CSV table of C-alpha atoms and ligand atoms in Angstrom, one decimal:
chain,number,residue,atom,x,y,z
A,224,MET,CA,21.7,-31.9,-5.7
A,225,ALA,CA,18.6,-30.5,-7.3
A,226,THR,CA,18.8,-29.2,-10.9
A,227,LYS,CA,18.0,-25.6,-11.7
A,228,GLU,CA,14.6,-26.7,-13.3
A,229,GLU,CA,13.7,-28.6,-10.1
A,230,LEU,CA,14.6,-25.6,-8.0
A,231,ILE,CA,12.5,-23.3,-10.2
A,232,GLN,CA,9.6,-25.7,-9.9
A,233,GLU,CA,10.1,-25.9,-6.2
A,234,LEU,CA,10.0,-22.1,-5.8
A,235,SER,CA,6.8,-21.9,-7.9
A,236,ASN,CA,5.1,-24.7,-5.9
A,237,ALA,CA,6.1,-23.0,-2.7
A,238,ILE,CA,4.2,-19.9,-3.8
A,239,ILE,CA,1.2,-22.0,-4.8
A,240,SER,CA,1.2,-23.6,-1.3
A,241,CYS,CA,0.7,-20.1,0.1
A,242,LYS,CA,3.1,-20.8,2.9
A,243,LYS,CA,5.7,-18.4,3.9
A,244,ASP,CA,8.0,-20.9,5.5
A,245,THR,CA,8.0,-23.1,2.6
A,246,VAL,CA,8.7,-20.2,0.3
A,247,LEU,CA,11.7,-19.0,2.5
A,248,ALA,CA,13.1,-22.6,2.6
A,249,ALA,CA,12.9,-22.9,-1.2
A,250,VAL,CA,14.6,-19.4,-1.6
A,251,GLU,CA,17.4,-20.5,0.7
A,252,LYS,CA,18.0,-23.6,-1.3
A,253,ALA,CA,17.8,-21.9,-4.6
A,254,LYS,CA,20.3,-19.2,-3.5
A,255,GLN,CA,23.1,-21.7,-3.5
A,256,VAL,CA,22.9,-22.0,-7.3
A,257,MET,CA,20.8,-19.2,-8.8
A,258,GLU,CA,21.0,-15.4,-9.1
A,259,PRO,CA,18.3,-13.4,-7.2
A,260,ALA,CA,16.8,-12.0,-10.4
A,261,GLU,CA,16.3,-15.5,-11.7
A,262,ILE,CA,14.9,-16.8,-8.5
A,263,ILE,CA,12.3,-13.9,-8.6
A,264,ASP,CA,11.5,-13.9,-12.3
A,265,LYS,CA,11.5,-17.7,-13.1
A,266,GLY,CA,10.5,-19.1,-9.7
A,267,LEU,CA,8.5,-16.8,-7.4
A,268,ALA,CA,6.8,-14.6,-10.1
A,269,ALA,CA,5.9,-17.7,-12.1
A,270,GLY,CA,4.2,-19.2,-9.0
A,271,MET,CA,2.3,-16.0,-8.4
A,272,ASN,CA,1.0,-16.0,-12.0
A,273,GLN,CA,-0.1,-19.6,-11.4
A,274,VAL,CA,-2.0,-18.5,-8.2
A,275,GLY,CA,-3.7,-15.8,-10.4
A,276,ILE,CA,-4.8,-18.5,-12.8
A,277,LEU,CA,-6.1,-20.8,-10.0
A,278,PHE,CA,-7.9,-17.8,-8.5
A,279,GLU,CA,-9.6,-17.0,-11.9
A,280,ARG,CA,-10.7,-20.6,-12.1
A,281,GLY,CA,-12.2,-20.6,-8.6
A,282,LYS,CA,-9.7,-23.2,-7.3
A,283,LEU,CA,-8.2,-20.7,-4.9
A,284,PHE,CA,-9.8,-17.9,-2.9
A,285,LEU,CA,-8.9,-14.5,-2.0
A,286,PRO,CA,-7.5,-15.3,1.4
A,287,HIS,CA,-5.1,-17.7,-0.3
A,288,VAL,CA,-4.1,-15.1,-2.8
A,289,MET,CA,-3.3,-12.7,0.1
A,290,MET,CA,-1.3,-15.4,1.9
A,291,ALA,CA,0.6,-16.2,-1.4
A,292,ALA,CA,1.2,-12.4,-1.8
A,293,ASP,CA,2.7,-12.2,1.8
A,294,ALA,CA,4.9,-15.3,1.2
A,295,MET,CA,6.1,-13.8,-2.1
A,296,THR,CA,6.9,-10.4,-0.5
A,297,ALA,CA,8.9,-12.3,2.2
A,298,GLY,CA,10.8,-14.4,-0.4
A,299,VAL,CA,11.8,-11.2,-2.3
A,300,LYS,CA,12.8,-9.5,1.0
A,301,ALA,CA,15.1,-12.5,1.7
A,302,LEU,CA,17.0,-11.8,-1.4
A,303,GLU,CA,17.4,-8.1,-1.0
A,304,ALA,CA,20.6,-8.5,0.9
A,305,ASP,CA,22.0,-10.4,-2.1
A,306,MET,CA,21.1,-7.5,-4.4
A,307,PRO,CA,23.0,-4.6,-2.8
A,308,ALA,CA,22.2,-1.1,-4.2
A,309,GLY,CA,24.3,-0.3,-7.2
A,310,SER,CA,28.0,0.0,-6.2
A,311,GLY,CA,29.2,2.7,-8.6
A,312,SER,CA,29.7,6.1,-7.1
A,313,LYS,CA,27.8,7.7,-9.9
A,314,LYS,CA,24.0,6.9,-10.1
A,315,LEU,CA,22.7,5.8,-13.5
A,316,GLY,CA,19.7,8.0,-13.1
A,317,VAL,CA,16.9,9.0,-10.7
A,318,ILE,CA,13.6,7.1,-10.9
A,319,VAL,CA,10.3,7.7,-9.1
A,320,ASN,CA,8.4,4.3,-9.2
A,321,GLY,CA,4.9,3.5,-7.9
A,322,THR,CA,1.4,1.9,-8.4
A,323,VAL,CA,-1.2,4.3,-9.6
A,324,GLU,CA,-4.3,5.6,-7.7
A,325,GLY,CA,-7.0,3.1,-6.9
A,326,ASP,CA,-4.7,0.0,-7.2
A,327,VAL,CA,-3.2,-1.7,-4.2
A,328,HIS,CA,-1.2,-4.3,-6.1
A,329,ASP,CA,2.5,-3.7,-5.3
A,330,ILE,CA,4.5,-7.0,-5.5
A,331,GLY,CA,5.5,-6.6,-9.1
A,332,LYS,CA,6.2,-2.8,-8.7
A,333,SER,CA,8.4,-3.5,-5.6
A,334,ILE,CA,10.4,-6.1,-7.4
A,335,VAL,CA,10.9,-3.5,-10.3
A,336,SER,CA,12.1,-1.0,-7.8
A,337,THR,CA,14.5,-3.5,-6.1
A,338,MET,CA,16.0,-4.6,-9.4
A,339,LEU,CA,16.4,-1.0,-10.6
A,340,GLN,CA,18.1,-0.1,-7.4
A,341,SER,CA,20.4,-3.0,-7.5
A,342,ALA,CA,21.3,-2.1,-11.2
A,343,GLY,CA,22.6,1.4,-10.0
A,344,PHE,CA,19.6,3.7,-10.3
A,345,GLU,CA,18.5,5.9,-7.4
A,346,VAL,CA,15.0,4.8,-6.9
A,347,HIS,CA,12.2,6.6,-5.0
A,348,ASP,CA,9.5,4.1,-4.4
A,349,VAL,CA,6.3,6.0,-3.6
A,350,GLY,CA,4.2,3.0,-2.8
A,351,ARG,CA,0.8,1.9,-4.0
A,352,ASP,CA,-2.6,3.5,-4.6
A,353,VAL,CA,-0.6,6.8,-5.3
A,354,PRO,CA,-2.6,9.9,-6.3
A,355,LEU,CA,-1.4,10.8,-9.8
A,356,ARG,CA,-0.3,14.3,-8.9
A,357,ASP,CA,2.0,12.8,-6.2
A,358,PHE,CA,4.2,11.2,-8.9
A,359,ILE,CA,4.8,14.7,-10.3
A,360,GLU,CA,5.5,16.3,-7.0
A,361,LYS,CA,7.9,13.6,-6.1
A,362,ALA,CA,9.7,13.8,-9.5
A,363,LYS,CA,10.1,17.5,-9.1
A,364,GLU,CA,11.4,17.1,-5.5
A,365,VAL,CA,14.1,14.5,-6.4
A,366,GLY,CA,14.9,15.8,-9.9
A,367,ALA,CA,13.8,12.5,-11.4
A,368,ASN,CA,14.8,11.5,-15.0
A,369,MET,CA,12.1,8.9,-15.1
A,370,ILE,CA,8.8,7.9,-13.7
A,371,GLY,CA,7.8,4.2,-13.5
A,372,LEU,CA,4.0,3.5,-13.3
A,373,SER,CA,2.5,0.2,-12.4
A,374,ALA,CA,-1.1,-0.8,-12.8
A,375,LEU,CA,-2.5,-4.3,-12.4
A,376,MET,CA,-6.2,-3.7,-13.2
A,377,THR,CA,-7.8,-2.6,-16.4
A,378,THR,CA,-9.7,-0.1,-14.4
A,379,THR,CA,-6.6,1.6,-13.0
A,380,LEU,CA,-4.6,1.5,-16.2
A,381,PRO,CA,-5.8,4.9,-17.4
A,382,GLY,CA,-4.0,6.4,-14.5
A,383,GLN,CA,-0.8,5.9,-16.4
A,384,ARG,CA,-2.1,8.1,-19.1
A,385,GLY,CA,-3.2,10.6,-16.5
A,386,VAL,CA,0.4,11.0,-15.2
A,387,ILE,CA,1.6,11.7,-18.7
A,388,GLU,CA,-1.1,14.3,-19.2
A,389,LEU,CA,-0.1,16.0,-15.9
A,390,LEU,CA,3.6,16.1,-16.9
A,391,LYS,CA,2.6,17.8,-20.1
A,392,GLU,CA,0.5,20.3,-18.2
A,393,GLU,CA,3.6,21.1,-16.0
A,394,GLY,CA,5.9,21.5,-19.0
A,395,LEU,CA,7.9,18.5,-17.7
A,396,ARG,CA,7.2,15.9,-20.4
A,397,ASP,CA,10.5,16.3,-22.3
A,398,LYS,CA,12.5,16.1,-19.1
A,399,VAL,CA,11.0,13.0,-17.5
A,400,LYS,CA,10.8,9.7,-19.3
A,401,VAL,CA,7.8,7.4,-18.5
A,402,MET,CA,8.0,3.6,-18.2
A,403,VAL,CA,4.8,1.7,-17.9
A,404,GLY,CA,4.2,-1.9,-16.7
A,405,GLY,CA,1.8,-4.3,-15.0
A,406,ALA,CA,-0.1,-7.2,-16.3
A,407,PRO,CA,-2.8,-5.3,-18.4
A,408,ALA,CA,-0.2,-3.0,-19.8
A,409,THR,CA,1.2,-3.7,-23.4
A,410,GLN,CA,3.5,-2.1,-25.9
A,411,ALA,CA,0.5,-1.1,-27.9
A,412,TRP,CA,-1.0,0.7,-24.8
A,413,ALA,CA,2.3,2.4,-24.1
A,414,ASP,CA,2.5,3.7,-27.7
A,415,LYS,CA,-1.1,4.8,-27.5
A,416,ILE,CA,-0.7,6.9,-24.4
A,417,GLY,CA,2.7,8.2,-25.5
A,418,ALA,CA,4.8,6.5,-22.8
A,419,ASP,CA,8.6,6.2,-23.6
A,420,CYS,CA,8.7,2.5,-22.9
A,421,TYR,CA,6.8,-0.6,-21.7
A,422,ALA,CA,8.5,-3.5,-19.9
A,423,GLU,CA,7.0,-7.0,-19.3
A,424,ASN,CA,9.1,-7.8,-16.2
A,425,ALA,CA,11.7,-6.4,-13.8
A,426,SER,CA,14.7,-7.6,-15.9
A,427,GLU,CA,13.3,-5.9,-19.0
A,428,ALA,CA,12.6,-2.8,-16.9
A,429,VAL,CA,16.3,-2.5,-16.1
A,430,ALA,CA,17.4,-3.0,-19.6
A,431,LYS,CA,14.8,-0.5,-21.0
A,432,ALA,CA,15.7,2.1,-18.3
A,433,LYS,CA,19.4,1.7,-19.2
A,434,GLU,CA,18.5,2.2,-22.9
A,435,LEU,CA,16.7,5.4,-22.3
A,436,LEU,CA,18.8,7.0,-19.6
A,437,LEU,CA,22.4,6.2,-20.4
B,42,LIG,C1,-1.8,-11.0,-5.6
B,42,LIG,C2,-3.0,-10.3,-6.1
B,42,LIG,C3,-3.8,-9.6,-5.3
B,42,LIG,C4,-3.3,-9.2,-3.8
B,42,LIG,C5,-2.3,-8.0,-3.9
B,42,LIG,C6,-1.2,-8.0,-2.8
B,42,LIG,C7,-0.2,-7.0,-3.1
B,42,LIG,N1,0.4,-6.5,-2.0
B,42,LIG,O1,0.2,-6.6,-4.3
B,42,LIG,C8,-4.6,-8.8,-3.2
B,42,LIG,C9,-5.2,-10.0,-2.6
B,42,LIG,C10,-4.5,-7.7,-2.0
B,42,LIG,C11,-5.4,-8.4,-4.4
B,42,LIG,C12,-6.5,-7.6,-4.3
B,42,LIG,C13,-7.4,-7.3,-5.4
B,42,LIG,N2,-7.3,-7.8,-6.7
B,42,LIG,CO1,-5.8,-8.8,-7.3
B,42,LIG,N3,-4.6,-10.0,-8.0
B,42,LIG,C14,-3.4,-10.6,-7.5
B,42,LIG,C15,-2.8,-11.6,-8.5
B,42,LIG,C16,-3.3,-12.9,-8.2
B,42,LIG,C17,-1.3,-11.5,-8.7
B,42,LIG,C18,-0.6,-10.1,-8.9
B,42,LIG,C19,0.8,-10.3,-8.7
B,42,LIG,O2,1.3,-10.0,-7.6
B,42,LIG,N4,1.6,-11.0,-9.6
B,42,LIG,C20,3.0,-11.3,-9.4
B,42,LIG,C21,3.9,-10.1,-9.8
B,42,LIG,C22,5.4,-10.5,-9.7
B,42,LIG,O3,3.6,-9.8,-11.2
B,42,LIG,P1,3.1,-8.4,-11.7
B,42,LIG,O4,2.4,-7.7,-10.6
B,42,LIG,O5,2.5,-8.7,-13.0
B,42,LIG,O6,4.5,-7.7,-12.0
B,42,LIG,C23,5.5,-8.0,-13.0
B,42,LIG,C24,5.2,-7.3,-14.3
B,42,LIG,O7,3.8,-7.0,-14.5
B,42,LIG,C25,6.1,-6.1,-14.3
B,42,LIG,N5,5.7,-4.8,-13.7
B,42,LIG,C26,4.8,-4.7,-12.7
B,42,LIG,N6,4.7,-3.4,-12.3
B,42,LIG,C27,5.6,-2.6,-13.1
B,42,LIG,C28,5.9,-1.3,-13.2
B,42,LIG,C29,6.8,-0.9,-14.2
B,42,LIG,C30,7.2,0.5,-14.3
B,42,LIG,C31,7.3,-1.8,-15.1
B,42,LIG,C32,8.3,-1.4,-16.2
B,42,LIG,C33,7.0,-3.2,-15.1
B,42,LIG,C34,6.2,-3.6,-14.0
B,42,LIG,O8,7.2,-6.5,-13.6
B,42,LIG,C35,6.8,-7.3,-12.5
B,42,LIG,C36,7.9,-8.3,-12.2
B,42,LIG,O9,8.2,-9.2,-13.2
B,42,LIG,C37,-3.6,-10.9,-9.9
B,42,LIG,C38,-3.7,-12.0,-11.0
B,42,LIG,C39,-2.6,-11.7,-12.1
B,42,LIG,N7,-2.6,-12.8,-13.0
B,42,LIG,O10,-1.9,-10.8,-12.2
B,42,LIG,C40,-4.9,-10.5,-9.3
B,42,LIG,C41,-5.6,-9.4,-10.1
B,42,LIG,C42,-4.7,-8.3,-10.6
B,42,LIG,N8,-6.5,-8.8,-9.0
B,42,LIG,C43,-7.6,-8.5,-9.4
B,42,LIG,C44,-8.7,-7.9,-8.6
B,42,LIG,C45,-10.1,-7.6,-9.3
B,42,LIG,C46,-8.4,-7.6,-7.3
B,42,LIG,C47,-9.4,-7.0,-6.3
B,42,LIG,C48,-10.4,-5.9,-6.8
B,42,LIG,C49,-10.2,-8.0,-5.4
B,42,LIG,C50,-10.9,-9.1,-6.2
B,42,LIG,N9,-12.2,-8.9,-6.3
B,42,LIG,O11,-10.3,-10.0,-6.6
B,42,LIG,C51,-8.5,-6.3,-5.2
B,42,LIG,C52,-8.0,-4.9,-5.7
B,42,LIG,C53,-8.2,-3.9,-4.7
B,42,LIG,C54,-7.6,-2.6,-5.4
B,42,LIG,N10,-8.3,-1.5,-5.3
B,42,LIG,O12,-6.4,-2.6,-5.9
B,42,LIG,C55,-7.8,-8.7,-11.0
B,42,LIG,C56,-7.8,-7.5,-11.9
B,42,LIG,C57,-8.9,-7.6,-12.9
B,42,LIG,C58,-8.9,-6.3,-13.7
B,42,LIG,N11,-9.8,-5.4,-13.5
B,42,LIG,O13,-8.0,-6.1,-14.6
B,42,LIG,C59,-6.7,-9.8,-11.2
B,42,LIG,C60,-6.1,-9.8,-12.6
B,42,LIG,C61,-7.3,-11.2,-10.8
B,42,LIG,C62,-8.5,-11.6,-11.6
B,42,LIG,N12,-8.4,-12.2,-12.8
B,42,LIG,O14,-9.6,-11.3,-11.2
B,42,LIG,N13,-5.0,-9.0,-5.5
């Protein structure tokens, strides 16, 4: 029987192999002993970060990154059934979550949506490359208590500030909390733009959302 460390390594290596079948097999194996959140955070996401590093060093090319991204999405999907939407009858809060305009990176954002949902929040995932005003319109439509904003590029990060400015314009800033995330976002950035919180990963996003909304 493989140890947890070996399984984590296997998950990460499977993502680096860029092969969907290898990832799905590693996920099936890990599921016997590990929680879905741990499989995603410690195994799959760690592998994807490694892919990013290899890409930056010119050891992997864009088609590999796209294949790894597909494999990662399939791996997370295979775990969704094990993370049923929060069971309590009362929802913990309503959250609109998406990736800002100009940015098509959605793997991390989707993991955050899935984990928030399984923690018991009502999540409206508005997708990727989302026009800033659409976050506001969706928040109004569903009566959101929080907006989650993902940005994976330094060039799209300012979109997070843009949504906060729009909330102020609409007189909604004190009614809707804003949580920001994505690789280039930091606590210092969140403070600078006046976001309510920053979270480094999906587990932290759940903890911070609970802190702010409960
Ligand atoms: C996969 C990937 C892609 C895939 C995306 C597939 C998809 N469906 O998402 C594809 C191949 C399509 C792609 C395209 C491009 N990419 Co790209 N991509 C990556 C890569 C390798 C990994 C990103 C990823 O999925 N990580 C794994 C997930 C699990 O981690 P994560 O996204 O960080 O999410 C976690 C946390 O950040 C946090 N989080 C995320 N969102 C949120 C939201 C909230 C509310 C909270 C609280 C937390 C949170 O929780 C998540 C889970 O733990 C990164 C490198 C890297 N190191 O990030 C480059 C990277 C982001 N890409 C980059 C670039 C430049 C591009 C392209 C322009 C093409 C190119 N020339 O390389 C296009 C972008 C087109 C566009 N307009 O958006 C650059 C960005 C540089 C910059 N300006 O800052 C990076 C950093 C690579 C690099 N060094 O060059 N990319």
